[in-house]
Amino acid sequence: MTKVWKSIGATLAVGLLSATLIAQTPAVARYDNQIQTAVAHKLAAKKQLSDIKSSVQDGIVTLTGSVDLYQRKLDAAKLVKKTSHVEGVRNLIAVAGPNIPDAQLEAKLDRKLSYVRVGYDNTFDYFALDVKEGVVTVEGQDLTGVGRDEALADIYSQPGVKDVIANISVEPVSPFDDGLRIRAARVIYRDPVLSKYAIDPARPIRIIVDNGHVTLYGAVDSAMDKQVAGIRANQLFGAFSVDNKLTVEKDSGQSGL
């Protein structure tokens, strides 16, 4: 008898689960027509997004078509996500625009990112770029998150960018690290050999501090300059480690900003 009741209980549980799933699907799908109308109206109202097509199933909006800038692709998804009852967005929009050679596109982005946060804390930010078939991979570390956002905005709005892979971390908040950054900047830029790197605001020696560990990035004019920077950084009181990743300008094969 116990086995019979267990079997009946299991059957009832499966039945209830199926009924719940069946009930949920119409509850989500019942807004599909409303969502489709609202999304189509929103896209048509934006001239730059008017060529984008949408379809809706169970509250999920699929976007197709093409735009001229990667930023437009992001804008379309953001616009749709704000629509009532939308459960998610599948962004299949293609980025058309010009086809720019990777080396040329990387050089343009290099220059843009070099001037991100100039006059503020760009000495303590670092970004590295790589471009393949219009897909931009950007890595690095940022002190506050503001530099990261500005850098990504520049990349998103650059003609020729087809997709973006962003791996930029924000350095942890720490009074100890803040003090170490200031001391590192002083010992490096007060050295007569290295002071020239403070003159051009787009080409500082980048000082990244993460939980007491110091890393130097950027490009310098000579092997001697790299060596001197490493010596000065290793004299820092309180630094747990120093990693000198400076590249000599003529040997630099990858973008470092």
CSV table of C-alpha atoms in Angstrom, one decimal:
chain,number,residue,atom,x,y,z
A,1,MET,CA,0.0,0.0,0.0
A,2,THR,CA,2.9,2.4,0.8
A,3,LYS,CA,4.3,1.9,-2.7
A,4,VAL,CA,0.9,2.6,-4.2
A,5,TRP,CA,0.7,5.9,-2.3
A,6,LYS,CA,4.2,6.9,-3.3
A,7,SER,CA,3.4,6.2,-6.9
A,8,ILE,CA,0.3,8.3,-6.7
A,9,GLY,CA,2.2,11.1,-5.0
A,10,ALA,CA,4.9,11.1,-7.6
A,11,THR,CA,2.3,11.2,-10.4
A,12,LEU,CA,0.5,14.1,-8.7
A,13,ALA,CA,3.8,16.0,-8.3
A,14,VAL,CA,4.6,15.6,-12.0
A,15,GLY,CA,1.1,16.7,-12.9
A,16,LEU,CA,1.3,19.8,-10.7
A,17,LEU,CA,4.7,20.7,-12.1
A,18,SER,CA,3.5,20.3,-15.7
A,19,ALA,CA,0.4,22.4,-14.9
A,20,THR,CA,2.6,25.1,-13.4
A,21,LEU,CA,4.8,25.3,-16.4
A,22,ILE,CA,1.8,25.4,-18.8
A,23,ALA,CA,0.3,28.2,-16.7
A,24,GLN,CA,3.6,30.2,-16.7
A,25,THR,CA,4.1,30.1,-20.4
A,26,PRO,CA,0.9,31.8,-21.4
A,27,ALA,CA,1.4,34.3,-18.6
A,28,VAL,CA,4.7,35.4,-20.2
A,29,ALA,CA,3.6,35.0,-23.8
A,30,ARG,CA,0.4,37.0,-23.4
A,31,TYR,CA,2.4,40.2,-23.6
A,32,ASP,CA,4.2,39.3,-26.8
A,33,ASN,CA,1.9,41.3,-29.1
A,34,GLN,CA,2.1,44.3,-26.8
A,35,ILE,CA,5.9,44.1,-26.6
A,36,GLN,CA,6.2,43.7,-30.4
A,37,THR,CA,4.1,46.8,-31.0
A,38,ALA,CA,6.0,48.9,-28.4
A,39,VAL,CA,9.5,47.8,-29.6
A,40,ALA,CA,8.7,48.4,-33.3
A,41,HIS,CA,7.4,51.8,-32.4
A,42,LYS,CA,10.5,52.7,-30.4
A,43,LEU,CA,12.9,51.5,-33.1
A,44,ALA,CA,11.1,53.3,-35.9
A,45,ALA,CA,11.2,56.5,-33.9
A,46,LYS,CA,15.0,56.4,-33.9
A,47,LYS,CA,16.4,57.2,-37.4
A,48,GLN,CA,19.7,55.4,-36.6
A,49,LEU,CA,17.8,52.2,-35.5
A,50,SER,CA,15.0,52.2,-38.0
A,51,ASP,CA,16.4,49.3,-40.1
A,52,ILE,CA,16.4,47.0,-37.1
A,53,LYS,CA,13.8,44.2,-37.1
A,54,SER,CA,12.4,42.6,-34.0
A,55,SER,CA,10.4,39.4,-33.1
A,56,VAL,CA,9.1,38.4,-29.7
A,57,GLN,CA,8.5,34.9,-28.2
A,58,ASP,CA,7.6,34.4,-24.5
A,59,GLY,CA,8.8,37.8,-23.6
A,60,ILE,CA,12.2,37.4,-25.3
A,61,VAL,CA,12.9,40.0,-28.0
A,62,THR,CA,15.2,39.0,-30.9
A,63,LEU,CA,16.8,41.9,-32.8
A,64,THR,CA,18.2,41.5,-36.3
A,65,GLY,CA,19.3,43.8,-39.1
A,66,SER,CA,22.3,46.0,-39.2
A,67,VAL,CA,23.7,49.3,-37.9
A,68,ASP,CA,26.7,51.4,-38.9
A,69,LEU,CA,28.3,51.6,-35.4
A,70,TYR,CA,28.8,49.1,-32.6
A,71,GLN,CA,27.4,51.7,-30.2
A,72,ARG,CA,24.1,51.6,-32.1
A,73,LYS,CA,23.9,47.9,-31.5
A,74,LEU,CA,24.2,48.5,-27.8
A,75,ASP,CA,21.7,51.4,-27.9
A,76,ALA,CA,19.1,49.2,-29.6
A,77,ALA,CA,19.3,46.5,-26.9
A,78,LYS,CA,19.2,49.1,-24.1
A,79,LEU,CA,16.1,50.7,-25.6
A,80,VAL,CA,14.4,47.4,-25.8
A,81,LYS,CA,15.3,46.3,-22.3
A,82,LYS,CA,13.4,49.3,-21.0
A,83,THR,CA,10.2,48.1,-22.6
A,84,SER,CA,7.5,46.8,-20.2
A,85,HIS,CA,7.2,43.0,-19.8
A,86,VAL,CA,10.4,42.3,-21.7
A,87,GLU,CA,12.1,39.3,-20.2
A,88,GLY,CA,15.3,39.4,-22.2
A,89,VAL,CA,17.0,40.4,-25.5
A,90,ARG,CA,18.8,38.4,-28.1
A,91,ASN,CA,21.0,40.9,-29.9
A,92,LEU,CA,21.8,39.5,-33.4
A,93,ILE,CA,22.3,42.9,-35.0
A,94,ALA,CA,25.2,43.0,-37.4
A,95,VAL,CA,27.6,45.9,-37.4
A,96,ALA,CA,28.1,47.0,-41.0
A,97,GLY,CA,30.0,50.3,-41.5
A,98,PRO,CA,33.4,50.6,-43.1
A,99,ASN,CA,35.8,47.7,-43.2
A,100,ILE,CA,39.0,49.2,-41.8
A,101,PRO,CA,42.3,47.2,-41.8
A,102,ASP,CA,43.1,45.9,-38.3
A,103,ALA,CA,46.4,47.7,-38.0
A,104,GLN,CA,44.8,51.0,-39.0
A,105,LEU,CA,41.9,50.6,-36.7
A,106,GLU,CA,44.2,49.6,-33.8
A,107,ALA,CA,46.3,52.7,-34.4
A,108,LYS,CA,43.2,55.0,-34.3
A,109,LEU,CA,42.0,53.4,-31.1
A,110,ASP,CA,45.5,53.6,-29.6
A,111,ARG,CA,45.5,57.4,-30.1
A,112,LYS,CA,42.0,57.8,-28.6
A,113,LEU,CA,42.7,55.7,-25.5
A,114,SER,CA,46.0,57.5,-24.9
A,115,TYR,CA,44.1,60.6,-24.0
A,116,VAL,CA,41.5,59.0,-21.8
A,117,ARG,CA,41.5,60.8,-18.4
A,118,VAL,CA,44.5,63.0,-19.3
A,119,GLY,CA,44.9,65.6,-16.6
A,120,TYR,CA,43.3,63.3,-14.0
A,121,ASP,CA,44.5,59.8,-13.0
A,122,ASN,CA,45.6,58.4,-16.3
A,123,THR,CA,49.0,57.6,-14.8
A,124,PHE,CA,47.3,54.9,-12.8
A,125,ASP,CA,45.2,53.3,-15.6
A,126,TYR,CA,46.4,50.9,-18.2
A,127,PHE,CA,44.7,49.6,-21.4
A,128,ALA,CA,46.0,47.1,-23.9
A,129,LEU,CA,44.4,46.6,-27.4
A,130,ASP,CA,44.3,43.9,-29.9
A,131,VAL,CA,42.2,44.0,-33.1
A,132,LYS,CA,41.4,41.0,-35.3
A,133,GLU,CA,38.9,41.2,-38.2
A,134,GLY,CA,37.3,44.3,-36.6
A,135,VAL,CA,36.8,42.6,-33.2
A,136,VAL,CA,38.5,44.7,-30.5
A,137,THR,CA,39.8,43.0,-27.4
A,138,VAL,CA,40.7,45.5,-24.6
A,139,GLU,CA,42.3,44.5,-21.4
A,140,GLY,CA,43.7,46.5,-18.5
A,141,GLN,CA,43.1,48.0,-15.1
A,142,ASP,CA,41.5,51.2,-14.1
A,143,LEU,CA,41.6,53.1,-10.8
A,144,THR,CA,38.1,54.4,-10.5
A,145,GLY,CA,36.0,52.9,-13.3
A,146,VAL,CA,35.6,56.3,-15.0
A,147,GLY,CA,38.6,55.7,-17.3
A,148,ARG,CA,37.2,52.3,-18.2
A,149,ASP,CA,33.8,53.7,-19.1
A,150,GLU,CA,35.4,56.5,-21.2
A,151,ALA,CA,37.7,54.0,-23.0
A,152,LEU,CA,34.9,51.7,-23.9
A,153,ALA,CA,32.7,54.6,-25.1
A,154,ASP,CA,35.5,55.6,-27.4
A,155,ILE,CA,35.8,52.1,-28.8
A,156,TYR,CA,32.1,51.6,-29.2
A,157,SER,CA,31.7,54.7,-31.2
A,158,GLN,CA,34.7,54.1,-33.5
A,159,PRO,CA,33.7,53.3,-37.2
A,160,GLY,CA,35.1,49.9,-38.2
A,161,VAL,CA,34.6,48.2,-34.8
A,162,LYS,CA,32.5,45.1,-35.4
A,163,ASP,CA,32.5,43.6,-31.8
A,164,VAL,CA,34.1,44.3,-28.5
A,165,ILE,CA,35.5,42.0,-25.8
A,166,ALA,CA,36.2,44.0,-22.7
A,167,ASN,CA,38.3,42.6,-19.8
A,168,ILE,CA,39.1,45.8,-17.8
A,169,SER,CA,39.2,45.4,-14.0
A,170,VAL,CA,38.8,48.2,-11.4
A,171,GLU,CA,41.5,48.3,-8.8
A,172,PRO,CA,40.4,47.6,-5.2
A,173,VAL,CA,39.9,50.6,-3.0
A,174,SER,CA,42.6,50.7,-0.4
A,175,PRO,CA,44.3,53.6,1.5
A,176,PHE,CA,47.5,51.5,1.6
A,177,ASP,CA,47.5,51.1,-2.2
A,178,ASP,CA,46.7,54.8,-2.7
A,179,GLY,CA,49.7,55.8,-0.7
A,180,LEU,CA,51.9,53.4,-2.6
A,181,ARG,CA,50.7,54.9,-5.9
A,182,ILE,CA,51.7,58.4,-4.9
A,183,ARG,CA,55.1,57.3,-3.6
A,184,ALA,CA,55.7,55.3,-6.8
A,185,ALA,CA,54.9,58.3,-9.0
A,186,ARG,CA,57.2,60.5,-6.9
A,187,VAL,CA,60.2,58.2,-7.1
A,188,ILE,CA,59.8,57.5,-10.8
A,189,TYR,CA,59.0,61.0,-12.1
A,190,ARG,CA,61.5,62.8,-9.8
A,191,ASP,CA,64.3,60.7,-11.3
A,192,PRO,CA,66.1,63.0,-13.9
A,193,VAL,CA,66.2,60.1,-16.4
A,194,LEU,CA,62.5,59.5,-16.2
A,195,SER,CA,61.0,62.9,-15.6
A,196,LYS,CA,60.5,63.4,-19.4
A,197,TYR,CA,57.7,60.8,-19.2
A,198,ALA,CA,55.6,63.3,-17.2
A,199,ILE,CA,55.8,65.9,-20.0
A,200,ASP,CA,53.6,64.2,-22.6
A,201,PRO,CA,50.3,63.5,-20.8
A,202,ALA,CA,49.5,60.7,-23.3
A,203,ARG,CA,52.7,58.7,-22.6
A,204,PRO,CA,53.2,58.4,-18.9
A,205,ILE,CA,54.7,55.3,-17.3
A,206,ARG,CA,51.6,53.6,-16.1
A,207,ILE,CA,51.7,52.6,-12.4
A,208,ILE,CA,49.2,49.9,-11.4
A,209,VAL,CA,48.9,48.9,-7.7
A,210,ASP,CA,46.8,46.0,-6.7
A,211,ASN,CA,46.9,44.9,-3.0
A,212,GLY,CA,50.5,46.1,-2.6
A,213,HIS,CA,51.8,44.6,-5.8
A,214,VAL,CA,53.2,47.2,-8.3
A,215,THR,CA,53.2,46.7,-12.0
A,216,LEU,CA,54.7,49.2,-14.5
A,217,TYR,CA,53.2,49.4,-18.0
A,218,GLY,CA,53.8,51.6,-21.1
A,219,ALA,CA,56.6,52.2,-23.6
A,220,VAL,CA,59.9,53.9,-22.9
A,221,ASP,CA,62.6,55.2,-25.2
A,222,SER,CA,65.4,52.9,-24.2
A,223,ALA,CA,66.4,49.8,-22.2
A,224,MET,CA,68.2,52.0,-19.8
A,225,ASP,CA,65.0,53.9,-19.0
A,226,LYS,CA,63.2,50.6,-18.4
A,227,GLN,CA,66.0,49.5,-16.0
A,228,VAL,CA,66.0,52.8,-14.1
A,229,ALA,CA,62.2,52.7,-13.7
A,230,GLY,CA,62.5,49.2,-12.3
A,231,ILE,CA,65.2,50.1,-9.9
A,232,ARG,CA,63.2,53.1,-8.6
A,233,ALA,CA,60.0,51.0,-8.2
A,234,ASN,CA,61.9,48.3,-6.3
A,235,GLN,CA,63.0,51.0,-3.8
A,236,LEU,CA,59.4,51.6,-2.7
A,237,PHE,CA,58.9,50.9,1.0
A,238,GLY,CA,55.9,48.7,1.5
A,239,ALA,CA,55.6,47.2,-2.0
A,240,PHE,CA,55.2,43.4,-1.8
A,241,SER,CA,56.4,42.9,-5.4
A,242,VAL,CA,57.3,44.9,-8.5
A,243,ASP,CA,56.7,43.7,-12.0
A,244,ASN,CA,58.4,45.8,-14.7
A,245,LYS,CA,56.4,45.3,-17.9
A,246,LEU,CA,57.6,48.4,-19.7
A,247,THR,CA,58.5,47.9,-23.3
A,248,VAL,CA,61.2,49.6,-25.3
A,249,GLU,CA,59.5,51.7,-28.0
A,250,LYS,CA,61.1,50.2,-31.0
A,251,ASP,CA,60.5,46.6,-29.7
A,252,SER,CA,56.8,47.2,-28.7
A,253,GLY,CA,54.6,44.8,-30.6
A,254,GLN,CA,51.3,45.3,-28.7
A,255,SER,CA,49.4,48.4,-27.9
A,256,GLY,CA,49.8,49.5,-24.3
A,257,LEU,CA,48.1,52.7,-23.2
